mmCIF file with all atom_site columns, C-alpha atoms in Angstrom:
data_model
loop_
_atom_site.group_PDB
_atom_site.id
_atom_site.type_symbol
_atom_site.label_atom_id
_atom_site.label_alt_id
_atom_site.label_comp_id
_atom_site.label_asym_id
_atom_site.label_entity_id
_atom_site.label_seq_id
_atom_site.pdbx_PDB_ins_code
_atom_site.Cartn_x
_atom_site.Cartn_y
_atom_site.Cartn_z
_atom_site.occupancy
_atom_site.B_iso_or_equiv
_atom_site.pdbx_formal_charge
_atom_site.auth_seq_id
_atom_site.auth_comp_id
_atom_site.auth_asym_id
_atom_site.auth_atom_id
_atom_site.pdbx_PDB_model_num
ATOM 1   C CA . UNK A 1 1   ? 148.725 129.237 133.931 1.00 45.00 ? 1   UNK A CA 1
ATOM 2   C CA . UNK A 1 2   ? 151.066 129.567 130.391 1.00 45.00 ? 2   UNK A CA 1
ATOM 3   C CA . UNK A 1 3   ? 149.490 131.682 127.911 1.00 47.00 ? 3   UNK A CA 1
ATOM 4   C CA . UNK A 1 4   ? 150.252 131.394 124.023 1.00 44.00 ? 4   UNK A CA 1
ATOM 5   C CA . UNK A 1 5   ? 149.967 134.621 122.179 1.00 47.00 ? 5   UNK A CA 1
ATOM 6   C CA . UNK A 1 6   ? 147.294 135.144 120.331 1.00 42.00 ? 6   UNK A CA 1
ATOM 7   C CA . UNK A 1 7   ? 149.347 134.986 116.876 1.00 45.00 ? 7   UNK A CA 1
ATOM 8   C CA . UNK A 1 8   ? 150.895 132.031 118.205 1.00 43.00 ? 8   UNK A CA 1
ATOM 9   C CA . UNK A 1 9   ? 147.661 130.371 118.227 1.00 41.00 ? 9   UNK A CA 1
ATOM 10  C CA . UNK A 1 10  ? 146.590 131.502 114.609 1.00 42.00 ? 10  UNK A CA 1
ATOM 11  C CA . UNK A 1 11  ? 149.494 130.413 113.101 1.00 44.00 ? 11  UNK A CA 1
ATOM 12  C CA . UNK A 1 12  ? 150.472 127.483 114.258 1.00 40.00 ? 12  UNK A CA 1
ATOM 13  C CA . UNK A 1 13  ? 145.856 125.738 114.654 1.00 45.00 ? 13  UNK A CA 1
ATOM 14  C CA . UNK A 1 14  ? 147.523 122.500 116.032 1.00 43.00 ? 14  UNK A CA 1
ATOM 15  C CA . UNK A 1 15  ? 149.718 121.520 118.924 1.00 41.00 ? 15  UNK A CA 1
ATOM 16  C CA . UNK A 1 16  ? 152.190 119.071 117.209 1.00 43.00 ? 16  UNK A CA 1
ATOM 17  C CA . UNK A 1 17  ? 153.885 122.285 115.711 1.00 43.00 ? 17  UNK A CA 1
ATOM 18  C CA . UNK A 1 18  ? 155.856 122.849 118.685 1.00 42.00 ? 18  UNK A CA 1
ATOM 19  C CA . UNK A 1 19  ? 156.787 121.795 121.833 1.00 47.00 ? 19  UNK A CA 1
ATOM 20  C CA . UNK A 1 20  ? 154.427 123.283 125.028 1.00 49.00 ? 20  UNK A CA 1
ATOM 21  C CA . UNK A 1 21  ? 155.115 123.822 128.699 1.00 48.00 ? 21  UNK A CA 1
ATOM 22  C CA . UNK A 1 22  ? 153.661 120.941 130.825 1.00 48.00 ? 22  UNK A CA 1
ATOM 23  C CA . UNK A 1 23  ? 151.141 123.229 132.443 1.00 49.00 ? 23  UNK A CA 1
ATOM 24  C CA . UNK A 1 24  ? 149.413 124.084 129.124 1.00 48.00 ? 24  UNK A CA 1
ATOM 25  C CA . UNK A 1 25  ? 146.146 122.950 127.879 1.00 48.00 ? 25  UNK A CA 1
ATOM 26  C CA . UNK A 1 26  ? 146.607 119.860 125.626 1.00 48.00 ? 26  UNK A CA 1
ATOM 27  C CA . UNK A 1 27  ? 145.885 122.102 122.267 1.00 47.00 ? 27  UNK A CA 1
ATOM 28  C CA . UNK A 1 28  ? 146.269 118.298 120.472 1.00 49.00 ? 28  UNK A CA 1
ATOM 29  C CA . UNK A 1 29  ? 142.602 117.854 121.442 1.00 43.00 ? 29  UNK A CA 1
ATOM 30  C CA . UNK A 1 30  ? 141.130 119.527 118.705 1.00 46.00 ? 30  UNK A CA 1
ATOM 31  C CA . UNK A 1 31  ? 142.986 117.614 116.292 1.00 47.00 ? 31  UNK A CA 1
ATOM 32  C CA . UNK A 1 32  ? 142.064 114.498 117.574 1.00 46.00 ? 32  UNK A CA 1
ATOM 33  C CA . UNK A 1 33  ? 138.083 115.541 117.420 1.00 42.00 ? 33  UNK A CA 1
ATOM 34  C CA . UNK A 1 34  ? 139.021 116.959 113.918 1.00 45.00 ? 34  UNK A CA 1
ATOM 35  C CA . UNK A 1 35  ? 139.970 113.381 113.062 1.00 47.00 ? 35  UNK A CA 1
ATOM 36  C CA . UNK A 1 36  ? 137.086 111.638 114.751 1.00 44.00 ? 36  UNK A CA 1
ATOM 37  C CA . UNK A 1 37  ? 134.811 114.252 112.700 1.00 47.00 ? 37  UNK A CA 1
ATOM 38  C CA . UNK A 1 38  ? 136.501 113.378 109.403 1.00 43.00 ? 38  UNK A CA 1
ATOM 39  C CA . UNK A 1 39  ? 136.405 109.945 109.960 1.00 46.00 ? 39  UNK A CA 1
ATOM 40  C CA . UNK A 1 40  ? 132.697 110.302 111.096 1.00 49.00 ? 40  UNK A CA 1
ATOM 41  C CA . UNK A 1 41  ? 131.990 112.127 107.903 1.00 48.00 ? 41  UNK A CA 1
ATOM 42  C CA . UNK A 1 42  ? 133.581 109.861 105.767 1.00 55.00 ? 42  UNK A CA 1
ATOM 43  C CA . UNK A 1 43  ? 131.621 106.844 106.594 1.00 55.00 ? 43  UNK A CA 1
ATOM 44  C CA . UNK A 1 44  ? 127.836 109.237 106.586 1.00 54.00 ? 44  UNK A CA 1
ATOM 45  C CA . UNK A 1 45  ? 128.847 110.241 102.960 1.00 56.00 ? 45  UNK A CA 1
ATOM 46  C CA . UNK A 1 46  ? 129.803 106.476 102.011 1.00 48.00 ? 46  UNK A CA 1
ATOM 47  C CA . UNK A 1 47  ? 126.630 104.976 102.983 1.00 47.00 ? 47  UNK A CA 1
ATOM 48  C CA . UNK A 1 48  ? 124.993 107.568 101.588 1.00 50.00 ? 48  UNK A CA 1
ATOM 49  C CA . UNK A 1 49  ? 126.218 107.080 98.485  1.00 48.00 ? 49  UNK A CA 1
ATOM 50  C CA . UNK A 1 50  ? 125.453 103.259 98.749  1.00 49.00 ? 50  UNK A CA 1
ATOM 51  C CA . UNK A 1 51  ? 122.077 104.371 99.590  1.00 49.00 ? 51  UNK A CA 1
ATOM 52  C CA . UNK A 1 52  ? 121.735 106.584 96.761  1.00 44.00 ? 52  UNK A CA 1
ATOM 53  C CA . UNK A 1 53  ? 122.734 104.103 94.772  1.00 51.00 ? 53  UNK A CA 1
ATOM 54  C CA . UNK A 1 54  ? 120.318 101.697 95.596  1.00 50.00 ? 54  UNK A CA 1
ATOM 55  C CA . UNK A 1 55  ? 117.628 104.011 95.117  1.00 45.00 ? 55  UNK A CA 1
ATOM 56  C CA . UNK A 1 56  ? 119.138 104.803 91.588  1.00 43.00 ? 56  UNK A CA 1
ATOM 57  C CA . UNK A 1 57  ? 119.073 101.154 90.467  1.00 45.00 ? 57  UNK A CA 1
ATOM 58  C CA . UNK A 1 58  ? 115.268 100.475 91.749  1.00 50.00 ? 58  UNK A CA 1
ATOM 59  C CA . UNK A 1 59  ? 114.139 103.959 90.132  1.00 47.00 ? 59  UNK A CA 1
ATOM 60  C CA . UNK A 1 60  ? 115.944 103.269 86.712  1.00 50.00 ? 60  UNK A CA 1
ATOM 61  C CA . UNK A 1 61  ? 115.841 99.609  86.062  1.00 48.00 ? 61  UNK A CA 1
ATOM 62  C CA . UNK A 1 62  ? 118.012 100.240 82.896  1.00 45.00 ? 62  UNK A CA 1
ATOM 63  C CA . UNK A 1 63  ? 120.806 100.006 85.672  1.00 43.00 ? 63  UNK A CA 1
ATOM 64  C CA . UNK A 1 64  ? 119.729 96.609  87.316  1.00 46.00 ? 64  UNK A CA 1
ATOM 65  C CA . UNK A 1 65  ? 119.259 93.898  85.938  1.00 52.00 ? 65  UNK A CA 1
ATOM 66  C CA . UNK A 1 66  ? 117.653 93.296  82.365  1.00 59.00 ? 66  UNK A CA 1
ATOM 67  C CA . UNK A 1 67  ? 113.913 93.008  81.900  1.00 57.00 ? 67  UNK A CA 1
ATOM 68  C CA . UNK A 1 68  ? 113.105 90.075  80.412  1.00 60.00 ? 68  UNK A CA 1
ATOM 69  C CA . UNK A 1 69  ? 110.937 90.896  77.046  1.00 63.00 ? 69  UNK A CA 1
ATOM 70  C CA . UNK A 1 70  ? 107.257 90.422  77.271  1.00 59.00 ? 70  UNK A CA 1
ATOM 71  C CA . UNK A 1 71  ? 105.075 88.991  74.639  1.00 61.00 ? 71  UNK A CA 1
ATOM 72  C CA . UNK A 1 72  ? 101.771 90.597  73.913  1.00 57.00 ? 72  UNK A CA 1
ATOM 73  C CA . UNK A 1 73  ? 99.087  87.863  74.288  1.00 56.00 ? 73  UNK A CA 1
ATOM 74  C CA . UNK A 1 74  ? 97.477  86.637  71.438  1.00 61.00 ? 74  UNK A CA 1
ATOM 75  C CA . UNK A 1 75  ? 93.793  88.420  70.844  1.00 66.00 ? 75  UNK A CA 1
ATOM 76  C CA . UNK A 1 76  ? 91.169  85.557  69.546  1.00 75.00 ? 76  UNK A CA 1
ATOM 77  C CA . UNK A 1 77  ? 89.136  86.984  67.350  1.00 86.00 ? 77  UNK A CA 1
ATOM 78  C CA . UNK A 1 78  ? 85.092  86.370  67.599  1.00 91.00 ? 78  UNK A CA 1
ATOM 79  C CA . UNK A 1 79  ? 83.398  86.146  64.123  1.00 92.00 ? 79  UNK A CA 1
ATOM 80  C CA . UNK A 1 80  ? 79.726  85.964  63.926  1.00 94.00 ? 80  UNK A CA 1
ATOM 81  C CA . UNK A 1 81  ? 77.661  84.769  60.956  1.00 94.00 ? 81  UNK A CA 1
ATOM 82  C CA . UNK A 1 82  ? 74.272  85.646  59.831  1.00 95.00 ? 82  UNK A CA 1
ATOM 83  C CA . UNK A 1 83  ? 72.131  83.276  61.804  1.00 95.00 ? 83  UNK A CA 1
ATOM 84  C CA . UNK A 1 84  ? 73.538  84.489  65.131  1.00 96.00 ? 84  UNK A CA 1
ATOM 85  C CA . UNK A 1 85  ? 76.246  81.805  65.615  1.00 96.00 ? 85  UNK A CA 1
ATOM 86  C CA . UNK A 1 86  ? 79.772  83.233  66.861  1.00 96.00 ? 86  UNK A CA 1
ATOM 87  C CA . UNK A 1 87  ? 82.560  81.200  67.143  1.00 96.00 ? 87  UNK A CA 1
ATOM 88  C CA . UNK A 1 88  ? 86.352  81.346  67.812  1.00 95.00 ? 88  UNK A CA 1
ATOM 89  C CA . UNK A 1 89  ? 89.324  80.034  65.600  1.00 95.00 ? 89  UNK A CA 1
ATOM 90  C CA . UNK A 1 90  ? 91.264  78.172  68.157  1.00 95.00 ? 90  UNK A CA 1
ATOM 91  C CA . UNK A 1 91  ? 93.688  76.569  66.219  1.00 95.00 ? 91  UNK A CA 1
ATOM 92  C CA . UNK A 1 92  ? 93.911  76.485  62.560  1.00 93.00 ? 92  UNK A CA 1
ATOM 93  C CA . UNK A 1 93  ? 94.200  73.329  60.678  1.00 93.00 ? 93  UNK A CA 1
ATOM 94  C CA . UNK A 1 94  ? 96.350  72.276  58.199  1.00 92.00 ? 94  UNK A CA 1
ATOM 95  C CA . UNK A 1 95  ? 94.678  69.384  56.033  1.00 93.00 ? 95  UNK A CA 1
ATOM 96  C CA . UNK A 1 96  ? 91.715  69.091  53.501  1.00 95.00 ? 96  UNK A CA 1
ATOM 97  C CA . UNK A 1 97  ? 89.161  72.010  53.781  1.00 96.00 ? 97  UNK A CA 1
ATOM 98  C CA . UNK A 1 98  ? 85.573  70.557  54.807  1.00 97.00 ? 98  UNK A CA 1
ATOM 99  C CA . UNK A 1 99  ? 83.168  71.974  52.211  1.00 95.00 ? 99  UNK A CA 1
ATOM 100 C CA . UNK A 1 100 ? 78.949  71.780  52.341  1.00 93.00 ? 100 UNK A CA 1
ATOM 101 C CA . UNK A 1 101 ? 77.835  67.916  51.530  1.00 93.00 ? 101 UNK A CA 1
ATOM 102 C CA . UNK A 1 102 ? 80.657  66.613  53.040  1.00 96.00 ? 102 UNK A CA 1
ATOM 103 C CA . UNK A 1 103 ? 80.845  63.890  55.559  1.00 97.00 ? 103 UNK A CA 1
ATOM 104 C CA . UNK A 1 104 ? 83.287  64.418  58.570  1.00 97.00 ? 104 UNK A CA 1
ATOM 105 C CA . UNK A 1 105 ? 84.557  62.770  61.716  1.00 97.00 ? 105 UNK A CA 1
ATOM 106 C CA . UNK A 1 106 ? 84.720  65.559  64.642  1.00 97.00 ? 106 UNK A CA 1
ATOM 107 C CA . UNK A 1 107 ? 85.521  65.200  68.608  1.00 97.00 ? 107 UNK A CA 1
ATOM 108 C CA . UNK A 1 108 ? 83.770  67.386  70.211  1.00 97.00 ? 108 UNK A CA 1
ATOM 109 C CA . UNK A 1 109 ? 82.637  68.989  73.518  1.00 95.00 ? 109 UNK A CA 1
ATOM 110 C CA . UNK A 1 110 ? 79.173  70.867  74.337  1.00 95.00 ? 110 UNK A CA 1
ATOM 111 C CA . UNK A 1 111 ? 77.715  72.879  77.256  1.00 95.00 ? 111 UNK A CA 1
ATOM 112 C CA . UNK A 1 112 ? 75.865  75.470  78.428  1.00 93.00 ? 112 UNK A CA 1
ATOM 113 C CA . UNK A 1 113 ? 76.110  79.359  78.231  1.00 90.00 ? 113 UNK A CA 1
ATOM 114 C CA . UNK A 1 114 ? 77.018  78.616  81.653  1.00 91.00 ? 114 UNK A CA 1
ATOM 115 C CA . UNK A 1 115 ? 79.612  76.515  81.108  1.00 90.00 ? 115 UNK A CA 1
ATOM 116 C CA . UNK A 1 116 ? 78.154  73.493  82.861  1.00 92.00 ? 116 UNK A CA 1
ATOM 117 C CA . UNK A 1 117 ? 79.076  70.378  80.586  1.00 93.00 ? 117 UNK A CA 1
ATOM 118 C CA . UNK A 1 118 ? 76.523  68.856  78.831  1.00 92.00 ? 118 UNK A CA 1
ATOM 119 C CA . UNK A 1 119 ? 78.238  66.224  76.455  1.00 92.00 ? 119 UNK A CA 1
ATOM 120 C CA . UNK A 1 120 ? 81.110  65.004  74.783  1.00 94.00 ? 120 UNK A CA 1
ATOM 121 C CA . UNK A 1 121 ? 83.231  62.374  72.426  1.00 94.00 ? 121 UNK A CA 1
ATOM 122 C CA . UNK A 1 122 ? 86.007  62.608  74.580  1.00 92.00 ? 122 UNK A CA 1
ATOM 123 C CA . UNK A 1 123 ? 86.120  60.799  77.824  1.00 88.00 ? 123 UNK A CA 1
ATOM 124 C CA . UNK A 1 124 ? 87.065  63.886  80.983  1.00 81.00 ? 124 UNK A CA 1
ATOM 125 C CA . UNK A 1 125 ? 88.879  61.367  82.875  1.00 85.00 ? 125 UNK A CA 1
ATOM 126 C CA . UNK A 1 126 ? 90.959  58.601  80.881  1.00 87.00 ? 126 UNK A CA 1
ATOM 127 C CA . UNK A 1 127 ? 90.962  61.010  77.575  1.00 85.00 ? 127 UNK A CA 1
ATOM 128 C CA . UNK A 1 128 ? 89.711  58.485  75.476  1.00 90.00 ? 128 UNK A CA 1
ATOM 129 C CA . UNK A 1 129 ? 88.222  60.066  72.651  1.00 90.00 ? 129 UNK A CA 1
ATOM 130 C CA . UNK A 1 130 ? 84.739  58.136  70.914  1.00 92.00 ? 130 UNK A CA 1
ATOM 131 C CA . UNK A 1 131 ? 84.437  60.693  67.170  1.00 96.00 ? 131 UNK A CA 1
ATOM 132 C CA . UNK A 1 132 ? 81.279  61.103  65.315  1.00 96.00 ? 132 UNK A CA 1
ATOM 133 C CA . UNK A 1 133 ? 80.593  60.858  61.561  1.00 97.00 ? 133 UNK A CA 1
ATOM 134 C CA . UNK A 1 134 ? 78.306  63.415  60.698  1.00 97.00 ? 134 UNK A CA 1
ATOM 135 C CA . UNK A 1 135 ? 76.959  64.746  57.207  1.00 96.00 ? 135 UNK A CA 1
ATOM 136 C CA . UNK A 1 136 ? 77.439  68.535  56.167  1.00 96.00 ? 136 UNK A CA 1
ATOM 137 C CA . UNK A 1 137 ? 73.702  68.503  55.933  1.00 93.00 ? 137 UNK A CA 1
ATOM 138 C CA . UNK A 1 138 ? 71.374  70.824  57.974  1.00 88.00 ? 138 UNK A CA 1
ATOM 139 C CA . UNK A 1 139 ? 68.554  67.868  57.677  1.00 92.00 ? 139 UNK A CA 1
ATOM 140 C CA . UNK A 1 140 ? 70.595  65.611  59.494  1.00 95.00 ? 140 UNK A CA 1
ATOM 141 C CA . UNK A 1 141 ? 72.508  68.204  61.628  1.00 96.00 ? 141 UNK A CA 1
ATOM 142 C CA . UNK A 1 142 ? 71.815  71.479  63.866  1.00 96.00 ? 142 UNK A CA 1
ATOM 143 C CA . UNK A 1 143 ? 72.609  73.917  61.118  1.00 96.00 ? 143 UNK A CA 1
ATOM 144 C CA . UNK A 1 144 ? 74.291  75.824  63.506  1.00 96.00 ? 144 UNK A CA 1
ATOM 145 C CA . UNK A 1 145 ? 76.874  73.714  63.789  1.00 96.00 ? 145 UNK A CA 1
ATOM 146 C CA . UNK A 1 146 ? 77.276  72.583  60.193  1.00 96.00 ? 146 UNK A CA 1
ATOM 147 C CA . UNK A 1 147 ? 77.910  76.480  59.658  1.00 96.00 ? 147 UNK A CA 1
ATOM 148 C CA . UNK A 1 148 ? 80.782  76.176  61.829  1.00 96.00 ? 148 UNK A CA 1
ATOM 149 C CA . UNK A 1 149 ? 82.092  73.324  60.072  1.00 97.00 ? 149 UNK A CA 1
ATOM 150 C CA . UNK A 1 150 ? 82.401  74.463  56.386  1.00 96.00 ? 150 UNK A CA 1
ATOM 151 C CA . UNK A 1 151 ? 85.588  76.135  55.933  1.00 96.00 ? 151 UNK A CA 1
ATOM 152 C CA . UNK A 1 152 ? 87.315  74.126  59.312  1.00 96.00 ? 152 UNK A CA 1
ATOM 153 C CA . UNK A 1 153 ? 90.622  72.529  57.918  1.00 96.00 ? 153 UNK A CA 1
ATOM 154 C CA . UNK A 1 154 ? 91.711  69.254  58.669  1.00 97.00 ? 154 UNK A CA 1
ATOM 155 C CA . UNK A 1 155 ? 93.405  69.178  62.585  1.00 96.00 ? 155 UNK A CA 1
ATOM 156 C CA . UNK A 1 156 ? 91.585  72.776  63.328  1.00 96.00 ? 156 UNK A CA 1
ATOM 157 C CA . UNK A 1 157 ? 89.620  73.324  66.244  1.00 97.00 ? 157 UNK A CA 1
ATOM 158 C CA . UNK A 1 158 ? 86.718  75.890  66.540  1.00 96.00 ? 158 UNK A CA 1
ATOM 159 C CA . UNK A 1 159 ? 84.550  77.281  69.491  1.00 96.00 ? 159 UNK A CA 1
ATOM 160 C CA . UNK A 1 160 ? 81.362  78.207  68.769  1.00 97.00 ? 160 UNK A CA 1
ATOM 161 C CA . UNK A 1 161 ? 77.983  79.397  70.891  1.00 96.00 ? 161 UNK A CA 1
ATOM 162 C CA . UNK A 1 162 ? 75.016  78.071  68.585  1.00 97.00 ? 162 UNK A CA 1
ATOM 163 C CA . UNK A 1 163 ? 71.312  79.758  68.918  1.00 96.00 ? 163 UNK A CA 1
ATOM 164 C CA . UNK A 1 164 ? 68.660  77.858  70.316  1.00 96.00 ? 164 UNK A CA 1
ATOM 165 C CA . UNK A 1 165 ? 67.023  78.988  66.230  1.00 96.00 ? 165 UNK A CA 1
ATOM 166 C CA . UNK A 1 166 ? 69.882  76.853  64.162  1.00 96.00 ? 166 UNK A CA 1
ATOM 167 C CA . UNK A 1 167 ? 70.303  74.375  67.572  1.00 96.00 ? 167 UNK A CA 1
ATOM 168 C CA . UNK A 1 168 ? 68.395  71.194  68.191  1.00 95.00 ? 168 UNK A CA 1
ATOM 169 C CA . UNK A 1 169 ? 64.905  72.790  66.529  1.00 94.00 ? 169 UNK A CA 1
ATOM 170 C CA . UNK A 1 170 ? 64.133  69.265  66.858  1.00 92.00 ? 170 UNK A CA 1
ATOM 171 C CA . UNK A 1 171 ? 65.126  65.663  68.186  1.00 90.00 ? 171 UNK A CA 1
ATOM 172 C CA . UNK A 1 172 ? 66.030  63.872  65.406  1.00 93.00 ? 172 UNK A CA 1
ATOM 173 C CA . UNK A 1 173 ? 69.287  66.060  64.588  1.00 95.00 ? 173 UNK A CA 1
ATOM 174 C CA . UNK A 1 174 ? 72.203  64.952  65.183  1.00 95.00 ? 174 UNK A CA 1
ATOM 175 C CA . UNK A 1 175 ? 74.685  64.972  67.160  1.00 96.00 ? 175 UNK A CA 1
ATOM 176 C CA . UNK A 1 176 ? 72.946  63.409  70.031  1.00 93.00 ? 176 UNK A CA 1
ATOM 177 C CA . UNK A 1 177 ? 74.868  60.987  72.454  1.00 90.00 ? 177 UNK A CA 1
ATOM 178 C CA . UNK A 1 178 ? 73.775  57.590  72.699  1.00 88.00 ? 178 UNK A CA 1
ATOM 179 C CA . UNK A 1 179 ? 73.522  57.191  76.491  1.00 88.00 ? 179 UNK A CA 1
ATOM 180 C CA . UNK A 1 180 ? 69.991  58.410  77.908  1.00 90.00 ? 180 UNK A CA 1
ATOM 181 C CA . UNK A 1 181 ? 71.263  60.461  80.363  1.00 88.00 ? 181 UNK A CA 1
ATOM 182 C CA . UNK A 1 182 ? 73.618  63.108  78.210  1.00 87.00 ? 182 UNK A CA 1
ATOM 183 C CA . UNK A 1 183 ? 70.890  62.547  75.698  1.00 91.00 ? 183 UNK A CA 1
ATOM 184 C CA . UNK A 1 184 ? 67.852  63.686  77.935  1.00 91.00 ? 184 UNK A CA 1
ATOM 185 C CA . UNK A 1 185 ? 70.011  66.809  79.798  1.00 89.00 ? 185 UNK A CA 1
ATOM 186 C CA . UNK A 1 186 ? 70.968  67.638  76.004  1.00 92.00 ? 186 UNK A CA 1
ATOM 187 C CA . UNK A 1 187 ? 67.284  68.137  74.611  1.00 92.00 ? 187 UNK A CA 1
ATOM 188 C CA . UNK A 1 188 ? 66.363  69.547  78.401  1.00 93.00 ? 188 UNK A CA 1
ATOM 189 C CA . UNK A 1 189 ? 68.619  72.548  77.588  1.00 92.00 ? 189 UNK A CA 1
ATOM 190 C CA . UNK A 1 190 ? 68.264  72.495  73.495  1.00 93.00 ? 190 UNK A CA 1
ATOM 191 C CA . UNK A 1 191 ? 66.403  75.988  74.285  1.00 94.00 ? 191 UNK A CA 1
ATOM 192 C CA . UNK A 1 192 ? 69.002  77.623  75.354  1.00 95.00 ? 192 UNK A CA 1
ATOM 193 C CA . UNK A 1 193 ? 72.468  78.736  73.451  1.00 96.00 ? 193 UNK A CA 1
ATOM 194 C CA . UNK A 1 194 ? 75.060  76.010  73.715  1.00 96.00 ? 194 UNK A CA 1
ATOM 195 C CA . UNK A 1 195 ? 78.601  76.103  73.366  1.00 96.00 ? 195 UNK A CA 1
ATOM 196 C CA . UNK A 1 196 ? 80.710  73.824  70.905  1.00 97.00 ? 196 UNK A CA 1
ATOM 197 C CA . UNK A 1 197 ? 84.215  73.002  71.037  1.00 96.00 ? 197 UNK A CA 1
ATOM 198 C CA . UNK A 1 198 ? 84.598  71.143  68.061  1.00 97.00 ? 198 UNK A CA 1
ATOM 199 C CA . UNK A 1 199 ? 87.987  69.286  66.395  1.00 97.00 ? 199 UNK A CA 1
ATOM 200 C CA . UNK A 1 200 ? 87.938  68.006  62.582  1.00 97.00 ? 200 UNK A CA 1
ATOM 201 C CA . UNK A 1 201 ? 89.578  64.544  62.625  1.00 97.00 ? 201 UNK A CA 1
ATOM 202 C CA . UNK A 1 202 ? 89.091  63.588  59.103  1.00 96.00 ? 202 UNK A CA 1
ATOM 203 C CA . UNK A 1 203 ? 87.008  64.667  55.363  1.00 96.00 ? 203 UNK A CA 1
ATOM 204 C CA . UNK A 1 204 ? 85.937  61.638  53.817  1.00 92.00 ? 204 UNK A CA 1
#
């Protein structure tokens, strides 16, 4: 078998450098597995780098896509008043100001502490809405909720829980629905708190 020289070898690493007997060893392979490697490499390191980058942009959104901005939610704030009553400004009205001794038409909704609905001016399936006129007077209404009427303006809507102590102390106060039914599970539960979710319509 032909034998290259040793220096041969180190100087000249690949076989297309000159020309070899027929009964050599084909010195090209190494070349050809250099290439494969190379090529081999090539492609590890690109997807890689795709990886990496995909990592990148679901570490550091900053590189995605932008966040959309989020809005704090609004914070109701609770007041409570000297008898006990607490209510919620839901929305704030922008007509007259209903003052004590005023007469007022009002929608509004009551139930339990529970939530379990008790009665109300508006109609829960068509929406049909039947108001109320009552008197800014604690003689003709729970005090409770006269409280929470001063100061509502025109269009605002409050939500209050009234005390059993400034609720319906007694039968003849209004507001009381005229059907016997929501009338008779009112006054069944007027020892409880109840919950008002009340809308001024109109001063007059």
């Amino acid at each position: 078998m032909y034998a290259l020289p040793f220096q041969t070898l180190l100087h000249f690493p690949c076989a297309s450098k000159f020309t070899r007997p027929k009964d050599a060893m084909p010195m090209d392979l190494h070349c050809k597995f250099s290439s494969l490697e190379i090529k081999r490499l090539s492609r590890r390191i690109v997807l890689k780098f795709c990886g990496f980058n995909t990592l990148l942009l679901s570490i550091n959104p900053v590189l995605a896509a932008p966040m959309p901005e989020m809005k704090e939610p609004e914070v109701i704030r609770t007041l409570k008043l000297a008898s006990g009553v607490r209510f919620q400004e839901i929305i704030e009205g922008e007509g007259p100001e209903a003052q004590e001794g005023d007469t007022v038409e009002v929608n509004y909704v009551c139930r339990r502490s529970n939530g379990y609905f008790v009665h109300s001016t508006v109609d829960q399936f068509s929406g049909e809405s039947s108001p109320v006129i009552l008197p800014l007077d604690e003689n003709q209404i729970i005090k409770g909720l006269k409280e929470v009427l001063i100061g509502m303006k025109v269009g605002g809507k409050r939500r209050a829980l009234i005390p059993p102590s400034v609720g319906y102390v007694n039968e003849n106060l209004k507001p009381i629905p005229d059907e016997f039914g929501p009338r008779r599970s009112l006054f069944s539960h007027a020892n409880e708190p109840l919950i008002f979710e009340v809308q001024l319509l109109k001063v007059l």
